[in-house]
Each structure stands twice: as structure tokens, then as C-alpha cells.
Tab-separated table of C-alpha atoms and ligand atoms in Angstrom:
chain	number	residue	atom	x	y	z
K	11	MET	CA	-51.946	-26.780	6.950
K	12	PRO	CA	-49.008	-23.900	7.313
K	13	THR	CA	-50.239	-20.403	6.557
K	14	ALA	CA	-48.400	-17.292	5.410
K	15	GLU	CA	-48.149	-16.624	8.951
K	16	HIS	CA	-46.411	-19.982	9.759
K	17	VAL	CA	-44.182	-19.315	6.858
K	18	ILE	CA	-43.143	-15.929	7.532
K	19	LEU	CA	-42.653	-16.838	11.413
K	20	ARG	CA	-40.560	-19.883	10.521
K	21	GLU	CA	-38.248	-17.739	8.341
K	22	LEU	CA	-38.130	-14.849	10.880
K	23	MET	CA	-36.906	-17.430	13.794
K	24	ALA	CA	-34.746	-19.583	11.872
K	25	HIS	CA	-32.641	-16.315	11.005
K	26	ASP	CA	-32.953	-15.500	14.391
K	27	SER	CA	-31.794	-11.912	15.087
K	28	GLY	CA	-30.927	-11.555	11.419
K	29	TRP	CA	-32.852	-10.372	8.361
K	30	VAL	CA	-35.427	-11.888	6.008
K	31	SER	CA	-35.946	-10.107	2.805
K	32	GLY	CA	-39.544	-9.331	2.008
K	33	ALA	CA	-38.539	-9.967	-1.697
K	34	LYS	CA	-37.845	-13.306	-0.983
K	35	LEU	CA	-40.780	-14.086	1.259
K	36	ALA	CA	-43.047	-13.059	-1.406
K	37	PRO	CA	-42.349	-15.861	-4.139
K	38	LYS	CA	-42.148	-18.321	-1.437
K	39	LEU	CA	-45.582	-17.768	-0.445
K	40	GLY	CA	-46.828	-17.019	-3.701
K	41	ILE	CA	-48.054	-13.462	-2.897
K	42	SER	CA	-46.753	-9.631	-3.553
K	43	ARG	CA	-44.559	-7.871	-1.358
K	44	VAL	CA	-47.766	-5.688	-0.374
K	45	ALA	CA	-49.578	-8.773	0.886
K	46	VAL	CA	-46.211	-9.554	2.861
K	47	TRP	CA	-46.713	-6.222	4.291
K	48	GLN	CA	-50.059	-7.040	5.365
K	49	HIS	CA	-49.441	-10.130	7.117
K	50	MET	CA	-46.599	-8.257	8.991
K	51	GLU	CA	-49.016	-5.912	9.988
K	52	LYS	CA	-51.336	-8.580	11.205
K	53	LEU	CA	-48.714	-10.026	13.210
K	54	ARG	CA	-47.666	-6.748	14.492
K	55	ALA	CA	-51.311	-6.144	15.799
K	56	ALA	CA	-50.821	-9.522	17.684
K	57	GLY	CA	-47.808	-8.216	19.768
K	58	PHE	CA	-44.927	-9.013	17.572
K	59	GLU	CA	-42.335	-6.449	16.977
K	60	PHE	CA	-40.113	-6.160	13.749
K	61	GLU	CA	-37.499	-3.819	12.631
K	62	ALA	CA	-38.294	-3.264	9.013
K	63	GLN	CA	-35.562	-1.641	6.354
K	64	ARG	CA	-36.267	-1.382	2.571
K	65	ALA	CA	-32.880	-2.790	1.463
K	66	ARG	CA	-32.845	-5.893	4.241
K	67	GLY	CA	-36.261	-6.590	4.786
K	68	TYR	CA	-37.485	-7.612	8.165
K	69	ARG	CA	-36.034	-8.503	11.318
K	70	LEU	CA	-37.884	-9.942	14.754
K	71	SER	CA	-37.237	-8.064	17.493
K	72	ARG	CA	-40.016	-9.033	20.002
K	73	LYS	CA	-42.321	-11.868	20.229
K	74	PRO	CA	-45.810	-11.644	22.040
K	75	ASP	CA	-45.742	-12.524	25.716
K	76	THR	CA	-49.114	-14.236	25.600
K	77	LEU	CA	-50.257	-17.352	23.942
K	78	HIS	CA	-50.111	-17.332	19.762
K	79	ALA	CA	-51.370	-20.288	17.592
K	80	ALA	CA	-49.155	-19.871	14.977
K	81	LEU	CA	-45.882	-19.113	17.107
K	82	ILE	CA	-46.713	-22.290	19.051
K	83	GLU	CA	-47.197	-24.397	15.826
K	84	VAL	CA	-43.936	-23.432	14.352
K	85	GLN	CA	-42.057	-24.403	17.512
K	86	LEU	CA	-43.514	-27.803	17.807
K	87	LYS	CA	-40.715	-30.343	17.400
K	88	VAL	CA	-42.904	-33.291	17.384
K	89	VAL	CA	-46.081	-32.973	15.489
K	90	PRO	CA	-48.579	-35.651	16.321
K	91	LYS	CA	-50.412	-37.161	13.528
K	92	HIS	CA	-53.864	-35.290	12.717
K	93	PHE	CA	-53.124	-33.220	15.663
K	94	SER	CA	-55.060	-29.831	16.126
K	95	LEU	CA	-54.373	-26.921	18.427
K	96	VAL	CA	-57.388	-24.754	19.373
K	97	LEU	CA	-56.438	-21.308	20.973
K	98	LEU	CA	-58.974	-19.029	22.503
K	99	ASP	CA	-58.640	-15.716	23.982
K	100	GLU	CA	-61.113	-16.514	26.685
K	101	ILE	CA	-63.262	-19.419	27.918
K	102	ASP	CA	-65.044	-20.752	31.056
K	103	SER	CA	-62.708	-23.829	31.288
K	104	THR	CA	-60.450	-25.416	28.784
K	105	ASN	CA	-61.355	-28.843	30.251
K	106	ASP	CA	-65.106	-27.897	29.438
K	107	GLU	CA	-64.408	-26.536	26.243
K	108	ALA	CA	-62.492	-29.781	25.362
K	109	ALA	CA	-65.400	-31.824	26.399
K	110	ARG	CA	-67.858	-29.621	24.240
K	111	GLN	CA	-65.370	-30.236	21.216
K	112	LEU	CA	-65.508	-33.980	21.592
K	113	ALA	CA	-69.234	-33.802	21.975
K	114	ALA	CA	-69.390	-31.921	18.546
K	115	GLY	CA	-67.366	-34.523	17.045
K	116	ARG	CA	-63.842	-32.979	16.777
K	117	PRO	CA	-61.186	-35.569	15.985
K	118	VAL	CA	-58.450	-36.717	18.587
K	119	PRO	CA	-55.988	-35.565	19.512
K	120	PHE	CA	-56.160	-32.113	20.074
K	121	VAL	CA	-55.432	-29.516	22.679
K	122	VAL	CA	-57.466	-26.344	23.551
K	123	MET	CA	-55.660	-23.763	25.247
K	124	ALA	CA	-56.795	-20.378	26.519
K	125	ARG	CA	-55.252	-17.329	26.992
K	126	ARG	CA	-57.675	-16.967	30.214
K	127	GLN	CA	-60.386	-18.916	31.872
K	128	THR	CA	-63.216	-17.548	33.418
K	129	ARG	CA	-64.215	-20.610	35.274
K	130	GLY	CA	-61.076	-22.605	35.656
K	131	ARG	CA	-61.825	-25.475	37.812
K	132	GLY	CA	-59.320	-27.711	39.979
K	133	ARG	CA	-60.072	-30.810	41.960
K	134	PHE	CA	-62.937	-31.182	44.120
K	135	GLY	CA	-64.517	-28.181	42.208
K	136	ARG	CA	-62.250	-25.928	43.366
K	137	THR	CA	-61.309	-22.434	41.518
K	138	TRP	CA	-58.405	-22.290	39.351
K	139	HIS	CA	-57.635	-18.728	39.108
K	140	SER	CA	-56.977	-18.089	35.483
K	141	ASP	CA	-57.164	-14.268	35.294
K	142	SER	CA	-53.842	-13.768	34.098
K	143	LYS	CA	-52.892	-14.111	30.490
K	144	ALA	CA	-49.263	-14.820	31.659
K	145	ASN	CA	-49.696	-18.530	32.321
K	146	LEU	CA	-50.855	-21.460	30.684
K	147	TYR	CA	-54.162	-23.234	30.832
K	148	ALA	CA	-54.490	-26.341	28.515
K	149	SER	CA	-56.512	-29.305	28.088
K	150	PHE	CA	-55.527	-32.475	25.811
K	151	ALA	CA	-58.430	-34.714	24.303
K	152	PHE	CA	-57.581	-38.527	23.761
K	153	ARG	CA	-59.409	-41.791	23.361
K	154	PRO	CA	-56.965	-44.125	24.816
K	155	ARG	CA	-59.240	-47.456	24.796
K	156	VAL	CA	-58.306	-48.368	28.355
K	157	ALA	CA	-59.920	-49.480	31.604
K	158	PRO	CA	-61.213	-46.707	33.779
K	159	ASP	CA	-58.841	-48.011	36.716
K	160	ARG	CA	-55.787	-46.905	34.637
K	161	MET	CA	-56.861	-43.135	34.900
K	162	GLN	CA	-55.056	-42.411	37.865
K	163	THR	CA	-51.773	-43.871	36.810
K	164	PHE	CA	-52.152	-41.778	33.481
K	165	THR	CA	-52.309	-38.553	35.460
K	166	LEU	CA	-49.204	-39.609	37.502
K	167	TRP	CA	-47.396	-40.473	34.573
K	168	MET	CA	-48.292	-37.090	32.608
K	169	GLY	CA	-47.165	-35.291	35.964
K	170	LEU	CA	-43.695	-37.158	35.945
K	171	ASN	CA	-43.241	-35.983	32.058
K	172	ILE	CA	-44.071	-32.499	33.076
K	173	CYS	CA	-41.695	-32.411	35.843
K	174	GLU	CA	-39.164	-33.767	33.424
K	175	LEU	CA	-40.019	-31.126	30.953
K	176	LEU	CA	-39.753	-28.475	33.480
K	177	ALA	CA	-36.508	-29.639	34.896
K	178	ARG	CA	-35.030	-29.519	31.457
K	179	PHE	CA	-36.744	-26.224	30.601
K	180	ILE	CA	-36.073	-24.250	33.706
K	181	GLY	CA	-32.814	-25.935	34.736
K	182	ILE	CA	-34.294	-26.557	38.171
K	183	PRO	CA	-36.125	-29.906	39.003
K	184	PRO	CA	-39.752	-29.783	40.466
K	185	GLY	CA	-41.189	-32.569	42.300
K	186	ILE	CA	-44.675	-34.161	42.311
K	187	LYS	CA	-47.085	-34.352	45.036
K	188	TRP	CA	-49.654	-37.178	44.913
K	189	PRO	CA	-51.798	-37.205	42.937
K	190	ASN	CA	-51.658	-34.059	40.777
K	191	ASP	CA	-49.479	-31.145	42.189
K	192	ILE	CA	-46.147	-29.969	40.549
K	193	LEU	CA	-44.044	-28.193	43.298
K	194	PHE	CA	-41.010	-26.205	43.400
K	195	ASP	CA	-39.506	-25.702	46.911
K	196	GLY	CA	-42.653	-26.589	48.484
K	197	ARG	CA	-45.032	-24.260	46.304
K	198	LYS	CA	-47.513	-25.475	43.876
K	199	ALA	CA	-46.464	-24.039	40.297
K	200	GLY	CA	-48.853	-26.590	38.502
K	201	GLY	CA	-51.968	-28.680	38.725
K	202	MET	CA	-53.597	-31.229	36.441
K	203	LEU	CA	-57.208	-32.274	36.181
K	204	THR	CA	-57.881	-35.610	34.294
K	205	GLU	CA	-61.475	-36.252	33.595
K	206	ALA	CA	-62.964	-39.224	31.475
K	207	ARG	CA	-66.366	-40.270	30.046
K	208	VAL	CA	-66.544	-44.033	30.580
K	209	ASP	CA	-68.715	-46.565	28.588
K	210	ALA	CA	-69.302	-50.026	30.270
K	211	ASP	CA	-65.448	-50.836	31.096
K	212	GLN	CA	-63.866	-48.694	28.842
K	213	ILE	CA	-62.861	-44.981	28.816
K	214	ARG	CA	-64.523	-43.460	25.922
K	215	ASP	CA	-62.543	-40.006	25.782
K	216	LEU	CA	-60.225	-38.804	28.295
K	217	ILE	CA	-59.292	-35.073	28.879
K	218	PHE	CA	-55.984	-33.924	30.586
K	219	GLY	CA	-56.185	-30.808	32.072
K	220	LEU	CA	-52.998	-28.766	32.883
K	221	GLY	CA	-52.422	-25.500	34.568
K	222	LEU	CA	-49.062	-23.889	35.199
K	223	ASN	CA	-48.368	-20.508	36.799
K	224	VAL	CA	-45.756	-19.220	34.288
K	225	ASN	CA	-45.165	-15.489	34.343
K	226	SER	CA	-47.783	-13.932	36.375
K	227	PRO	CA	-46.659	-12.798	39.813
K	228	VAL	CA	-48.161	-14.974	42.577
K	229	GLY	CA	-48.960	-11.716	44.514
K	230	ALA	CA	-52.176	-11.584	42.164
K	231	LEU	CA	-53.785	-14.607	43.821
K	232	PRO	CA	-55.714	-14.356	46.871
K	233	PRO	CA	-53.280	-14.234	49.801
K	234	GLU	CA	-53.933	-17.787	51.140
K	235	LEU	CA	-53.195	-19.023	48.012
K	236	ALA	CA	-50.227	-16.692	46.997
K	237	ARG	CA	-48.284	-18.047	50.288
K	238	ARG	CA	-48.102	-21.669	48.567
K	239	ALA	CA	-47.829	-20.980	45.176
K	240	ILE	CA	-44.878	-20.250	42.680
K	241	ALA	CA	-44.575	-19.035	39.238
K	242	LEU	CA	-41.966	-20.521	36.974
K	243	SER	CA	-40.516	-17.060	36.395
K	244	GLU	CA	-39.677	-16.765	40.001
K	245	VAL	CA	-38.161	-20.313	39.867
K	246	ALA	CA	-36.052	-19.289	36.582
K	247	GLY	CA	-35.132	-15.986	38.008
K	248	GLY	CA	-37.003	-14.077	34.865
K	249	PRO	CA	-39.424	-14.479	32.323
K	250	VAL	CA	-40.357	-17.679	30.890
K	251	ASP	CA	-41.022	-17.919	26.804
K	252	LEU	CA	-44.698	-18.917	27.163
K	253	ASN	CA	-45.347	-20.097	23.816
K	254	ARG	CA	-42.031	-22.053	23.753
K	255	LEU	CA	-43.109	-23.591	26.706
K	256	ALA	CA	-46.591	-24.376	25.233
K	257	ALA	CA	-45.120	-25.977	22.135
K	258	ALA	CA	-42.855	-28.025	24.393
K	259	VAL	CA	-45.676	-29.284	26.651
K	260	ILE	CA	-47.803	-30.171	23.254
K	261	GLY	CA	-44.682	-32.410	22.352
K	262	ARG	CA	-43.944	-34.003	25.573
K	263	VAL	CA	-47.652	-34.656	26.557
K	264	HIS	CA	-48.182	-36.439	23.180
K	265	LEU	CA	-45.093	-38.439	23.357
K	266	ALA	CA	-46.075	-39.565	27.042
K	267	TYR	CA	-49.555	-40.458	25.872
K	268	GLN	CA	-48.146	-42.750	23.212
K	269	LYS	CA	-46.020	-44.510	25.619
K	270	PHE	CA	-48.815	-44.655	27.953
K	271	ALA	CA	-51.329	-46.356	25.165
K	272	ASP	CA	-48.535	-48.804	24.251
K	273	GLY	CA	-47.924	-49.937	27.941
K	274	GLU	CA	-44.251	-48.413	27.439
K	275	HIS	CA	-44.540	-46.286	30.230
K	276	LEU	CA	-44.130	-49.105	32.599
K	277	LYS	CA	-40.391	-49.366	31.836
K	278	THR	CA	-39.633	-45.933	33.350
K	279	PHE	CA	-42.799	-45.316	35.573
K	280	ALA	CA	-41.150	-46.585	38.835
K	281	ASP	CA	-37.714	-45.140	38.264
K	282	LEU	CA	-39.112	-41.667	37.614
K	283	TRP	CA	-41.781	-41.831	40.507
K	284	HIS	CA	-38.846	-42.349	42.519
K	285	HIS	CA	-36.901	-39.474	41.303
K	286	TYR	CA	-39.850	-36.609	41.468
K	287	ASP	CA	-42.096	-38.192	44.345
K	288	LEU	CA	-42.331	-35.722	47.061
K	289	LEU	CA	-44.123	-38.123	49.740
K	290	ARG	CA	-42.207	-41.211	49.928
K	291	ASN	CA	-41.390	-41.604	53.661
K	292	LYS	CA	-43.100	-38.547	54.508
K	293	SER	CA	-45.396	-38.140	57.711
K	294	ILE	CA	-48.634	-36.719	56.129
K	295	THR	CA	-52.364	-36.271	56.888
K	296	LEU	CA	-54.663	-37.526	54.133
K	297	LEU	CA	-58.174	-35.674	53.953
K	298	GLU	CA	-60.649	-38.262	52.231
K	299	GLY	CA	-64.447	-37.883	52.321
K	300	GLY	CA	-64.342	-35.902	55.453
K	301	ARG	CA	-61.972	-38.173	57.390
K	302	ARG	CA	-58.595	-37.596	58.283
K	303	HIS	CA	-55.513	-40.347	58.215
K	304	ARG	CA	-52.364	-39.876	59.448
K	305	GLY	CA	-49.398	-41.983	58.484
K	306	THR	CA	-46.168	-42.412	56.688
K	307	VAL	CA	-46.161	-42.714	52.862
K	308	THR	CA	-44.600	-45.917	51.628
K	309	GLY	CA	-45.270	-45.985	48.146
K	310	LEU	CA	-47.836	-46.528	45.245
K	311	ASP	CA	-49.600	-49.710	44.336
K	312	ASP	CA	-50.232	-50.660	40.393
K	313	GLU	CA	-53.373	-48.438	40.014
K	314	GLY	CA	-51.486	-45.646	41.213
K	315	ALA	CA	-53.486	-45.383	44.948
K	316	LEU	CA	-51.211	-43.855	47.555
K	317	LEU	CA	-50.120	-46.249	50.429
K	318	LEU	CA	-50.074	-45.120	53.918
K	319	ARG	CA	-48.738	-46.815	56.931
K	320	ASP	CA	-50.560	-45.987	59.934
K	321	GLU	CA	-48.863	-45.778	63.674
K	322	HIS	CA	-50.114	-49.166	64.226
K	323	GLY	CA	-48.020	-50.597	61.377
K	324	HIS	CA	-51.203	-50.987	59.034
K	325	THR	CA	-51.128	-49.914	55.479
K	326	GLN	CA	-54.268	-48.531	53.816
K	327	ARG	CA	-54.445	-47.631	50.007
K	328	PHE	CA	-55.992	-44.337	49.050
K	329	ARG	CA	-57.220	-43.752	45.308
K	330	ALA	CA	-58.116	-39.840	45.910
K	331	GLY	CA	-57.413	-37.495	48.938
K	332	GLU	CA	-56.021	-34.279	49.766
K	333	VAL	CA	-52.444	-34.470	51.317
K	334	THR	CA	-51.088	-32.188	53.834
K	335	LEU	CA	-47.354	-32.821	54.927
K	336	GLU	CA	-46.802	-33.030	58.348
K	337	LYS	CA	-44.230	-30.068	59.718
K	338	ALA	CA	-40.801	-31.680	60.320
K	339	SER	CA	-40.089	-31.407	64.054
V	16	BTN	C1	-55.697	-28.836	40.726
V	16	BTN	O1	-54.515	-28.333	41.040
V	16	BTN	O2	-56.617	-29.148	41.423
V	16	BTN	C2	-56.199	-28.882	39.174
V	16	BTN	C3	-55.904	-27.527	38.580
V	16	BTN	C4	-55.762	-27.858	37.024
V	16	BTN	C5	-55.955	-26.586	36.176
V	16	BTN	C6	-56.169	-26.650	34.858
V	16	BTN	S1	-55.934	-25.328	33.840
V	16	BTN	C7	-56.629	-26.011	32.426
V	16	BTN	C8	-57.505	-26.829	32.782
V	16	BTN	N1	-58.935	-26.258	32.802
V	16	BTN	C9	-59.466	-26.119	33.993
V	16	BTN	O3	-60.593	-25.799	34.304
V	16	BTN	N2	-58.682	-26.764	34.741
V	16	BTN	C10	-57.473	-27.435	34.326
């Protein structure tokens, strides 16, 4: 349901740098000009800046640089059916909050976003540093009714879609490092964490968590991470519109989910993987359950497991693990 805030923002953004008259907005919203002014004040408090002139009305001069729900919603090009966005100022982990919302009966699909996380999680229970309000922390909840062994392919497929989206959004293509890292120039800009509750042999519900370093300088991270991380703003050479990116991510994740649920992803998966995969033919070390395996990556199997050929020519498949690229000699 669009609120007065949505209507005002839509009008202001449709006129881009033009003026929108309060006298025209008021009847459109069925409220008085004073009430319009009150909404504008609320938007100001949320970080929007306007010029206001008695004769001409309002002109948007600045959008907030932290996440704003209505600003994301008015920029959604694809609005999934029955979709809802939950935007929180701060939460422990958006994946955990999505799980709680699922348990409380929130209908799918929905996304939980937060400006900050206090216990952001990565794979292997690692911390995903989420202090900065300049980045994206999002968790999407779905009920896909598929077999659990398709979950790995799901994360890889989502990663490919995020790569495609970023390539268009930033103008420079990232790569994907199996199974869940999004990299630019060998440095990590994003990570994915898919979690599912499984009933017998079916996934009951599935949470796809995505963290992207958007505008926060990586120097704010602990030094050992900062060296291996990159923010999209650094790749783009300037600040990235966080709310526009959030809207684009929502649209893309939903389209990708639809294709996955319909089995349509199989038509393009292999080509996209070939395009964005950073590991093919690379010598790597894979750490799995405390054991190190060295070899050359030859590809993926149907379940998204990594195929690694060792020095004796034997190929092993790995469903999980931590990959380190060997330095080129
Ligand atoms: C990884 O690289 O290990 C995965 C990182 C996933 C981080 C995201 S941020 C949003 C969501 N909430 C979390 O607690 N984790 C994921």
C-alpha cells in the first residue's frame, strides 16, 4: 500500500531536479498543504534535503545515504507479488531476524534489511563486520519446495545474478569465487550465506543472506580483512546510490528466484558460470574439515560441488570448503 511518503517521493523523483508544487500534491494525496509540509519535515528528518519556494513548491536536492524503506520501494522496477520489505535500523543479524519472522508467520517472499548488524555472520560462523551504515545487509526469505541438495546451486545461481547486476550497476564486472564470494580484482566486495530449514526431504524455508561492501571505506575493517576487501565505491570511483542498489538487488533476487523455482535457470547457468567463475583451471588449496587438498579446479558438478583434480590426475568433488588461490609463479 503506497503511503503519502511514497507518493511524494515518486513525484519528486519523477520530476528529477524539477519542482513539485505543494498545491498539486495536496489534492493528489487527499490531504491539506500543511499536512504535505509535515510529511516533508518527516522526510527531512530522515536525511532528505529539499529546496522549498512558496510559488514553485519543493525540489529534491539530496537523498539519504543510508537505507530508507520508501525510497527503496518507489525505485522497485519489479514488485514481486505479496512481497514485503522489513527495514530495521539495527539488528543482530538479518538472517536471524528473517528466521524469526518466518517462525512468527510472516508470509513469503520478504526481505529483511538493516542499516547495521551487531552480530552479522559469515560462513563457518565467522563475523561479518557490519558496523557501517553505508553498506548493504539483506536477507531474503522464500519457500521453494525443492530438495535440499539443490541449495548449493541456489547460492551459486544467486551469486551469478548478483554478479550480473553489479556488472551493469557499476560498469565493471566482478567474479565469483566458489562458493559464495563476490570479488573485484581479487578482493572481496560481497558474501552470501544461505540457510534453510529442512523437513524430511524438502526445504521448508530458505534464507538467502547477502552482504555487500558498498560505500564504507575498507580501512574501517580490521587490517587483515581490509587487505582482502574492497567497497563498490572504490571500484566505481565514487559513491554508489545505496537505496537504488538495494531496489535493484530486490528486483534481481526475485527474478532469479522465480527462474530457479521454475527450473529455468538451467538454460543459462553454465554460460554464466563460465563467464564469472574465478577458479576454473586455477591451482588452489581447499580447506575442508581441517584437511587441505591441493589441485586444479576443473569445474562444478550438477549439485554445484567443486571438482578438483590432484597431481595424480584424480578428481574429487567438494560440497563445502574454504578456497585459497595458489600464487601464480
Ligand atoms: C560470507 O562471506 O561468509 C557470507 C557473508 C554473508 C553476510 C550477510 S550480511 C546479511 C546477512 N546477515 C548475516 O548475518 N549474514 C548475511
